[in-house]
mmCIF file of C-alpha atoms in Angstrom:
data_model
loop_
_atom_site.group_PDB
_atom_site.id
_atom_site.type_symbol
_atom_site.label_atom_id
_atom_site.label_comp_id
_atom_site.label_asym_id
_atom_site.label_seq_id
_atom_site.Cartn_x
_atom_site.Cartn_y
_atom_site.Cartn_z
ATOM 1 C CA MET K 1 -67.895 -13.028 -10.558
ATOM 2 C CA GLU K 2 -68.567 -9.346 -10.319
ATOM 3 C CA GLY K 3 -65.553 -8.647 -8.086
ATOM 4 C CA ARG K 4 -63.246 -11.216 -9.605
ATOM 5 C CA ASP K 5 -60.965 -8.769 -11.408
ATOM 6 C CA GLU K 6 -60.658 -6.696 -8.242
ATOM 7 C CA ASP K 7 -59.768 -9.807 -6.190
ATOM 8 C CA VAL K 8 -57.054 -10.744 -8.673
ATOM 9 C CA ARG K 9 -55.603 -7.227 -8.660
ATOM 10 C CA VAL K 10 -55.581 -7.024 -4.860
ATOM 11 C CA GLY K 11 -54.250 -10.554 -4.507
ATOM 12 C CA ALA K 12 -51.367 -9.864 -6.875
ATOM 13 C CA ASN K 13 -50.348 -6.854 -4.843
ATOM 14 C CA ARG K 14 -51.296 -8.033 -1.387
ATOM 15 C CA PHE K 15 -47.719 -8.879 -0.436
ATOM 16 C CA GLU K 16 -45.661 -5.863 -1.360
ATOM 17 C CA GLU K 17 -42.114 -6.405 -2.579
ATOM 18 C CA ARG K 18 -40.077 -5.077 0.307
ATOM 19 C CA GLN K 19 -36.726 -6.744 -0.316
ATOM 20 C CA PRO K 20 -34.702 -5.801 -3.395
ATOM 21 C CA ILE K 21 -32.879 -8.680 -5.022
ATOM 22 C CA GLY K 22 -29.484 -9.274 -6.559
ATOM 23 C CA THR K 23 -26.835 -6.572 -6.593
ATOM 24 C CA ALA K 24 -29.339 -3.919 -5.496
ATOM 25 C CA ALA K 25 -30.112 -5.884 -2.352
ATOM 26 C CA GLN K 26 -26.483 -6.299 -1.418
ATOM 27 C CA THR K 27 -25.675 -2.663 -2.104
ATOM 28 C CA GLN K 28 -28.674 -1.413 -0.094
ATOM 29 C CA ASN K 29 -28.063 -3.752 2.820
ATOM 30 C CA ALA K 30 -24.365 -2.912 2.906
ATOM 31 C CA ALA K 31 -25.100 0.810 2.930
ATOM 32 C CA LYS K 32 -27.678 0.311 5.695
ATOM 33 C CA ASP K 33 -25.553 -2.001 7.845
ATOM 34 C CA TYR K 34 -22.212 -0.229 7.374
ATOM 35 C CA ARG K 35 -20.996 1.988 10.187
ATOM 36 C CA GLU K 36 -17.975 4.230 9.837
ATOM 37 C CA PRO K 37 -15.258 2.868 12.146
ATOM 38 C CA ALA K 38 -14.133 5.188 14.897
ATOM 39 C CA PRO K 39 -10.787 6.922 14.308
ATOM 40 C CA ALA K 40 -7.851 5.180 15.916
ATOM 41 C CA PRO K 41 -6.601 6.900 19.088
ATOM 42 C CA LEU K 42 -3.468 8.963 18.681
ATOM 43 C CA VAL K 43 -1.713 7.078 21.482
ATOM 44 C CA GLU K 44 -2.884 3.666 22.596
ATOM 45 C CA ALA K 45 -0.699 2.623 25.509
ATOM 46 C CA GLY K 46 -2.570 -0.651 25.932
ATOM 47 C CA GLU K 47 -1.081 -1.902 22.659
ATOM 48 C CA LEU K 48 2.321 -2.093 24.283
ATOM 49 C CA MET K 49 1.071 -4.881 26.523
ATOM 50 C CA SER K 50 -0.379 -6.939 23.686
ATOM 51 C CA TRP K 51 1.489 -9.751 21.917
ATOM 52 C CA SER K 52 -0.451 -9.021 18.709
ATOM 53 C CA PHE K 53 1.206 -5.586 18.616
ATOM 54 C CA TYR K 54 4.710 -7.078 18.621
ATOM 55 C CA ARG K 55 3.689 -9.903 16.316
ATOM 56 C CA ALA K 56 2.528 -7.305 13.788
ATOM 57 C CA GLY K 57 5.866 -5.469 14.057
ATOM 58 C CA ILE K 58 7.791 -8.700 13.512
ATOM 59 C CA ALA K 59 5.642 -9.430 10.456
ATOM 60 C CA GLU K 60 6.518 -5.994 9.046
ATOM 61 C CA PHE K 61 10.219 -6.634 9.713
ATOM 62 C CA VAL K 62 10.252 -10.025 7.993
ATOM 63 C CA ALA K 63 8.175 -8.824 5.028
ATOM 64 C CA THR K 64 10.425 -5.808 4.413
ATOM 65 C CA PHE K 65 13.507 -7.997 4.849
ATOM 66 C CA LEU K 66 12.281 -10.398 2.157
ATOM 67 C CA PHE K 67 11.217 -7.504 -0.051
ATOM 68 C CA LEU K 68 14.689 -5.947 -0.027
ATOM 69 C CA TYR K 69 16.438 -9.287 -0.420
ATOM 70 C CA VAL K 70 14.632 -10.274 -3.616
ATOM 71 C CA THR K 71 14.366 -6.847 -5.219
ATOM 72 C CA ILE K 72 17.965 -5.734 -4.650
ATOM 73 C CA LEU K 73 19.255 -9.025 -6.008
ATOM 74 C CA THR K 74 17.092 -8.452 -9.089
ATOM 75 C CA VAL K 75 18.375 -4.893 -9.547
ATOM 76 C CA MET K 76 21.984 -6.053 -9.160
ATOM 77 C CA GLY K 77 21.471 -8.872 -11.631
ATOM 78 C CA VAL K 78 20.376 -6.389 -14.275
ATOM 79 C CA ALA K 79 23.065 -3.820 -13.405
ATOM 80 C CA LYS K 80 26.018 -6.221 -13.559
ATOM 81 C CA SER K 81 25.125 -7.736 -16.925
ATOM 82 C CA PRO K 82 26.958 -6.206 -19.906
ATOM 83 C CA ASN K 83 24.098 -7.218 -22.172
ATOM 84 C CA LYS K 84 20.703 -6.078 -20.899
ATOM 85 C CA CYS K 85 18.944 -8.405 -23.332
ATOM 86 C CA SER K 86 20.286 -11.359 -21.369
ATOM 87 C CA THR K 87 18.613 -10.162 -18.145
ATOM 88 C CA VAL K 88 15.045 -9.524 -17.042
ATOM 89 C CA GLY K 89 15.575 -5.825 -17.785
ATOM 90 C CA VAL K 90 13.526 -2.917 -16.493
ATOM 91 C CA GLN K 91 10.298 -4.868 -16.932
ATOM 92 C CA GLY K 92 11.697 -7.683 -14.811
ATOM 93 C CA ILE K 93 12.715 -5.261 -12.065
ATOM 94 C CA ALA K 94 9.211 -3.791 -12.085
ATOM 95 C CA TRP K 95 7.704 -7.277 -11.874
ATOM 96 C CA ALA K 96 10.021 -8.185 -8.996
ATOM 97 C CA PHE K 97 8.914 -5.167 -6.954
ATOM 98 C CA GLY K 98 5.239 -5.490 -7.826
ATOM 99 C CA GLY K 99 5.181 -9.256 -7.440
ATOM 100 C CA MET K 100 6.882 -9.182 -4.062
ATOM 101 C CA ILE K 101 4.453 -6.570 -2.780
ATOM 102 C CA PHE K 102 1.548 -8.686 -4.014
ATOM 103 C CA ALA K 103 2.879 -11.812 -2.271
ATOM 104 C CA LEU K 104 3.941 -10.109 0.959
ATOM 105 C CA VAL K 105 0.775 -8.034 1.393
ATOM 106 C CA TYR K 106 -1.202 -11.238 0.872
ATOM 107 C CA CYS K 107 0.870 -12.999 3.552
ATOM 108 C CA THR K 108 0.880 -10.256 6.181
ATOM 109 C CA ALA K 109 -2.365 -8.320 5.657
ATOM 110 C CA GLY K 110 -4.190 -10.330 8.297
ATOM 111 C CA ILE K 111 -1.463 -9.769 10.886
ATOM 112 C CA SER K 112 -0.152 -6.237 10.455
ATOM 113 C CA GLY K 113 -2.131 -4.853 7.546
ATOM 114 C CA GLY K 114 0.773 -5.543 5.182
ATOM 115 C CA HIS K 115 2.190 -2.023 5.001
ATOM 116 C CA ILE K 116 5.858 -2.881 4.205
ATOM 117 C CA ASN K 117 6.410 0.820 3.531
ATOM 118 C CA PRO K 118 6.709 3.822 5.887
ATOM 119 C CA ALA K 119 4.838 5.971 3.350
ATOM 120 C CA VAL K 120 1.829 3.640 3.483
ATOM 121 C CA THR K 121 1.971 3.642 7.283
ATOM 122 C CA PHE K 122 2.212 7.441 7.322
ATOM 123 C CA GLY K 123 -0.780 7.823 5.015
ATOM 124 C CA LEU K 124 -2.898 5.482 7.125
ATOM 125 C CA LEU K 125 -1.807 7.340 10.267
ATOM 126 C CA LEU K 126 -2.998 10.640 8.797
ATOM 127 C CA ALA K 127 -6.331 8.997 7.980
ATOM 128 C CA ARG K 128 -6.549 7.793 11.609
ATOM 129 C CA LYS K 129 -6.513 4.136 10.568
ATOM 130 C CA LEU K 130 -3.892 3.269 13.176
ATOM 131 C CA SER K 131 -2.401 4.836 16.286
ATOM 132 C CA LEU K 132 0.778 6.886 16.411
ATOM 133 C CA THR K 133 2.244 4.239 18.713
ATOM 134 C CA ARG K 134 1.752 1.508 16.138
ATOM 135 C CA ALA K 135 2.842 3.723 13.235
ATOM 136 C CA ILE K 136 6.190 4.547 14.859
ATOM 137 C CA PHE K 137 6.771 0.890 15.735
ATOM 138 C CA TYR K 138 5.938 -0.222 12.186
ATOM 139 C CA ILE K 139 8.274 2.333 10.593
ATOM 140 C CA ILE K 140 11.162 1.316 12.870
ATOM 141 C CA MET K 141 10.630 -2.380 12.085
ATOM 142 C CA GLN K 142 10.289 -1.684 8.360
ATOM 143 C CA CYS K 143 13.577 0.231 8.306
ATOM 144 C CA LEU K 144 15.364 -2.457 10.322
ATOM 145 C CA GLY K 145 14.000 -5.132 7.997
ATOM 146 C CA ALA K 146 15.157 -3.203 4.931
ATOM 147 C CA ILE K 147 18.657 -2.706 6.341
ATOM 148 C CA SER K 148 18.877 -6.405 7.220
ATOM 149 C CA GLY K 149 17.694 -7.479 3.772
ATOM 150 C CA ALA K 150 20.245 -5.269 2.017
ATOM 151 C CA ALA K 151 22.982 -6.471 4.399
ATOM 152 C CA VAL K 152 22.271 -10.114 3.556
ATOM 153 C CA VAL K 153 22.503 -9.314 -0.153
ATOM 154 C CA LYS K 154 25.858 -7.614 0.441
ATOM 155 C CA ALA K 155 27.062 -10.639 2.409
ATOM 156 C CA PHE K 156 26.154 -12.937 -0.479
ATOM 157 C CA GLU K 157 27.397 -10.616 -3.233
ATOM 158 C CA SER K 158 30.186 -8.714 -1.489
ATOM 159 C CA ALA K 159 32.492 -8.696 -4.531
ATOM 160 C CA GLN K 160 29.909 -7.049 -6.778
ATOM 161 C CA PHE K 161 27.729 -5.135 -4.341
ATOM 162 C CA GLY K 162 29.795 -1.949 -4.454
ATOM 163 C CA THR K 163 30.524 -1.990 -8.170
ATOM 164 C CA VAL K 164 26.861 -2.101 -9.260
ATOM 165 C CA GLY K 165 25.533 0.442 -6.771
ATOM 166 C CA GLY K 166 23.990 -1.889 -4.221
ATOM 167 C CA GLY K 167 20.485 -1.175 -5.481
ATOM 168 C CA ALA K 168 20.617 2.312 -3.946
ATOM 169 C CA ASN K 169 18.235 4.956 -5.302
ATOM 170 C CA THR K 170 19.639 8.085 -6.920
ATOM 171 C CA VAL K 171 18.245 10.767 -9.204
ATOM 172 C CA ASN K 172 19.584 9.633 -12.565
ATOM 173 C CA ALA K 173 21.713 11.785 -14.871
ATOM 174 C CA GLY K 174 19.678 14.112 -17.044
ATOM 175 C CA TYR K 175 17.000 14.673 -14.411
ATOM 176 C CA SER K 176 16.855 17.445 -11.819
ATOM 177 C CA LYS K 177 16.124 16.920 -8.138
ATOM 178 C CA THR K 178 12.782 18.621 -8.737
ATOM 179 C CA ALA K 179 11.915 16.039 -11.385
ATOM 180 C CA GLY K 180 12.995 13.256 -9.047
ATOM 181 C CA LEU K 181 10.916 14.682 -6.195
ATOM 182 C CA GLY K 182 7.896 15.019 -8.462
ATOM 183 C CA ALA K 183 8.247 11.435 -9.669
ATOM 184 C CA GLU K 184 8.402 10.157 -6.100
ATOM 185 C CA ILE K 185 5.385 12.227 -5.053
ATOM 186 C CA MET K 186 3.238 11.063 -7.969
ATOM 187 C CA GLY K 187 4.345 7.444 -7.715
ATOM 188 C CA THR K 188 3.623 7.260 -3.995
ATOM 189 C CA PHE K 189 0.303 9.054 -4.453
ATOM 190 C CA LEU K 190 -0.797 6.335 -6.873
ATOM 191 C CA LEU K 191 0.384 3.573 -4.551
ATOM 192 C CA VAL K 192 -1.214 4.929 -1.361
ATOM 193 C CA TYR K 193 -4.419 5.901 -3.178
ATOM 194 C CA THR K 194 -4.642 2.300 -4.403
ATOM 195 C CA VAL K 195 -4.039 1.023 -0.864
ATOM 196 C CA PHE K 196 -6.893 3.179 0.476
ATOM 197 C CA SER K 197 -9.249 2.096 -2.303
ATOM 198 C CA ALA K 198 -8.397 -1.605 -2.135
ATOM 199 C CA THR K 199 -8.753 -1.811 1.641
ATOM 200 C CA ASP K 200 -11.689 0.553 2.148
ATOM 201 C CA ALA K 201 -14.131 -1.130 4.526
ATOM 202 C CA LYS K 202 -17.209 0.543 3.020
ATOM 203 C CA ARG K 203 -16.234 -0.445 -0.502
ATOM 204 C CA ASN K 204 -15.689 -4.032 0.591
ATOM 205 C CA ALA K 205 -19.118 -4.047 2.233
ATOM 206 C CA ARG K 206 -20.829 -2.497 -0.781
ATOM 207 C CA ASP K 207 -19.092 -4.743 -3.303
ATOM 208 C CA SER K 208 -19.197 -7.909 -1.220
ATOM 209 C CA HIS K 209 -20.682 -9.769 -4.183
ATOM 210 C CA VAL K 210 -17.474 -9.113 -6.141
ATOM 211 C CA PRO K 211 -14.416 -11.209 -5.234
ATOM 212 C CA MET K 212 -11.892 -8.657 -3.938
ATOM 213 C CA LEU K 213 -8.227 -9.433 -3.546
ATOM 214 C CA ALA K 214 -6.611 -6.281 -2.168
ATOM 215 C CA PRO K 215 -2.963 -7.345 -2.669
ATOM 216 C CA LEU K 216 -3.463 -7.648 -6.443
ATOM 217 C CA PRO K 217 -4.211 -3.988 -7.258
ATOM 218 C CA ILE K 218 -1.584 -2.840 -4.755
ATOM 219 C CA GLY K 219 1.113 -5.008 -6.326
ATOM 220 C CA PHE K 220 0.026 -3.967 -9.803
ATOM 221 C CA ALA K 221 0.234 -0.291 -8.828
ATOM 222 C CA VAL K 222 3.821 -0.832 -7.648
ATOM 223 C CA PHE K 223 4.623 -2.568 -10.944
ATOM 224 C CA LEU K 224 3.235 0.296 -13.039
ATOM 225 C CA VAL K 225 4.958 3.002 -11.012
ATOM 226 C CA HIS K 226 8.296 1.220 -11.456
ATOM 227 C CA LEU K 227 7.829 1.048 -15.216
ATOM 228 C CA ALA K 228 7.254 4.798 -15.281
ATOM 229 C CA THR K 229 9.897 6.051 -12.844
ATOM 230 C CA ILE K 230 12.849 3.636 -12.932
ATOM 231 C CA PRO K 231 14.526 5.851 -15.588
ATOM 232 C CA ILE K 232 14.153 8.905 -13.311
ATOM 233 C CA THR K 233 14.964 7.775 -9.761
ATOM 234 C CA GLY K 234 15.213 3.997 -9.918
ATOM 235 C CA THR K 235 11.835 4.234 -8.131
ATOM 236 C CA GLY K 236 11.839 4.647 -4.395
ATOM 237 C CA ILE K 237 8.208 5.241 -3.256
ATOM 238 C CA ASN K 238 9.291 3.409 -0.098
ATOM 239 C CA PRO K 239 11.620 5.228 2.336
ATOM 240 C CA ALA K 240 12.604 1.981 4.088
ATOM 241 C CA ARG K 241 13.713 0.426 0.797
ATOM 242 C CA SER K 242 15.772 3.536 -0.049
ATOM 243 C CA LEU K 243 17.276 3.758 3.462
ATOM 244 C CA GLY K 244 18.253 0.083 3.630
ATOM 245 C CA ALA K 245 20.052 0.120 0.296
ATOM 246 C CA ALA K 246 21.739 3.494 0.951
ATOM 247 C CA LEU K 247 22.942 2.583 4.441
ATOM 248 C CA VAL K 248 24.449 -0.742 3.414
ATOM 249 C CA TYR K 249 25.952 0.646 0.180
ATOM 250 C CA ASN K 250 27.121 3.774 2.066
ATOM 251 C CA ARG K 251 28.671 5.769 -0.760
ATOM 252 C CA HIS K 252 28.352 9.502 -1.418
ATOM 253 C CA GLN K 253 26.052 9.098 -4.414
ATOM 254 C CA ALA K 254 23.586 7.092 -2.323
ATOM 255 C CA TRP K 255 23.261 9.911 0.246
ATOM 256 C CA HIS K 256 23.497 12.896 -2.089
ATOM 257 C CA ASP K 257 19.828 12.775 -3.128
ATOM 258 C CA HIS K 258 18.545 10.647 -0.264
ATOM 259 C CA TRP K 259 16.205 13.340 1.062
ATOM 260 C CA VAL K 260 14.193 13.036 -2.171
ATOM 261 C CA PHE K 261 13.301 9.443 -1.272
ATOM 262 C CA TRP K 262 11.846 10.480 2.081
ATOM 263 C CA ALA K 263 10.250 13.819 1.222
ATOM 264 C CA GLY K 264 8.630 12.594 -2.002
ATOM 265 C CA PRO K 265 6.932 9.476 -0.601
ATOM 266 C CA LEU K 266 5.739 11.222 2.570
ATOM 267 C CA ILE K 267 4.253 14.128 0.609
ATOM 268 C CA GLY K 268 2.643 11.728 -1.869
ATOM 269 C CA ALA K 269 1.173 9.636 0.947
ATOM 270 C CA ALA K 270 -0.218 12.729 2.687
ATOM 271 C CA LEU K 271 -1.860 13.933 -0.530
ATOM 272 C CA ALA K 272 -3.372 10.496 -1.166
ATOM 273 C CA ALA K 273 -4.788 10.366 2.375
ATOM 274 C CA LEU K 274 -6.227 13.871 2.010
ATOM 275 C CA TYR K 275 -7.783 13.090 -1.371
ATOM 276 C CA HIS K 276 -9.309 9.801 -0.298
ATOM 277 C CA GLN K 277 -10.735 11.063 2.982
ATOM 278 C CA THR K 278 -12.083 14.402 1.745
ATOM 279 C CA VAL K 279 -13.041 13.736 -1.889
ATOM 280 C CA ILE K 280 -13.645 10.014 -2.299
ATOM 281 C CA ARG K 281 -15.161 9.374 1.123
ATOM 282 C CA ALA K 282 -16.122 12.969 1.998
ATOM 283 C CA ILE K 283 -15.730 12.111 5.680
ATOM 284 C CA PRO K 284 -15.222 15.691 6.944
ATOM 285 C CA PHE K 285 -18.552 16.691 5.319
ATOM 286 C CA LYS K 286 -20.719 13.886 6.676
ATOM 287 C CA SER K 287 -23.351 14.890 9.209
ATOM 288 C CA ARG K 288 -23.402 11.425 10.744
#
């Protein structure tokens, strides 16, 4: 009986707790098991011989085609109505863009990554998430898909397509080109920053206990940006969308400010990639 208390104390601590439980366990294990993926090669010639490469490009084409088809029809429906209260209005346009991105990213993420936007592709290229070969192919297919989607809308609505602007982006009256460029930069920064955050492999590993649905925050970001910038530029934040509508509409006002809808998104995407890689992930400062 003399050593009973000592036996109890030793027995209670004989098997040390080595495995944290709950959220702490998942966070610790994820941090331990996670390995930073190697940067994508700048040129990967082997991709050109792979069917998955072309399948991904076709998926980008079809997704951008459907995106332009639905969204331009929505924009035209609002523009041609004499009474805006009888249409979905600006909020409806924003929902159309955001909702389509949500649906299409969900459908194509497992095949191509669900970019549907040259600015997104450009940002991921700068972060070395895909090769230059794939990035160029994606951007070409996205632009072709956008042109085809706008062309189908014009074929269906030929009598009204020209009179309501064909869904083409312009810097609206009362705003300078500088204001339009700034709106496109900020809007695309928010979108691409959300894409990086929602698809970050380390975050998904760390938060694996939380149900993550990447297309939802991406689509919601598109919705919010449209609410903010439709009065300024009609909201581009997607050079393929702006190119498709401008090329099919093909009037002076569609081309006059067109550079804004390429320069703004590409600058915004580059800034988002820089911020995410250097500040959020601090990749250039990691020793291993």
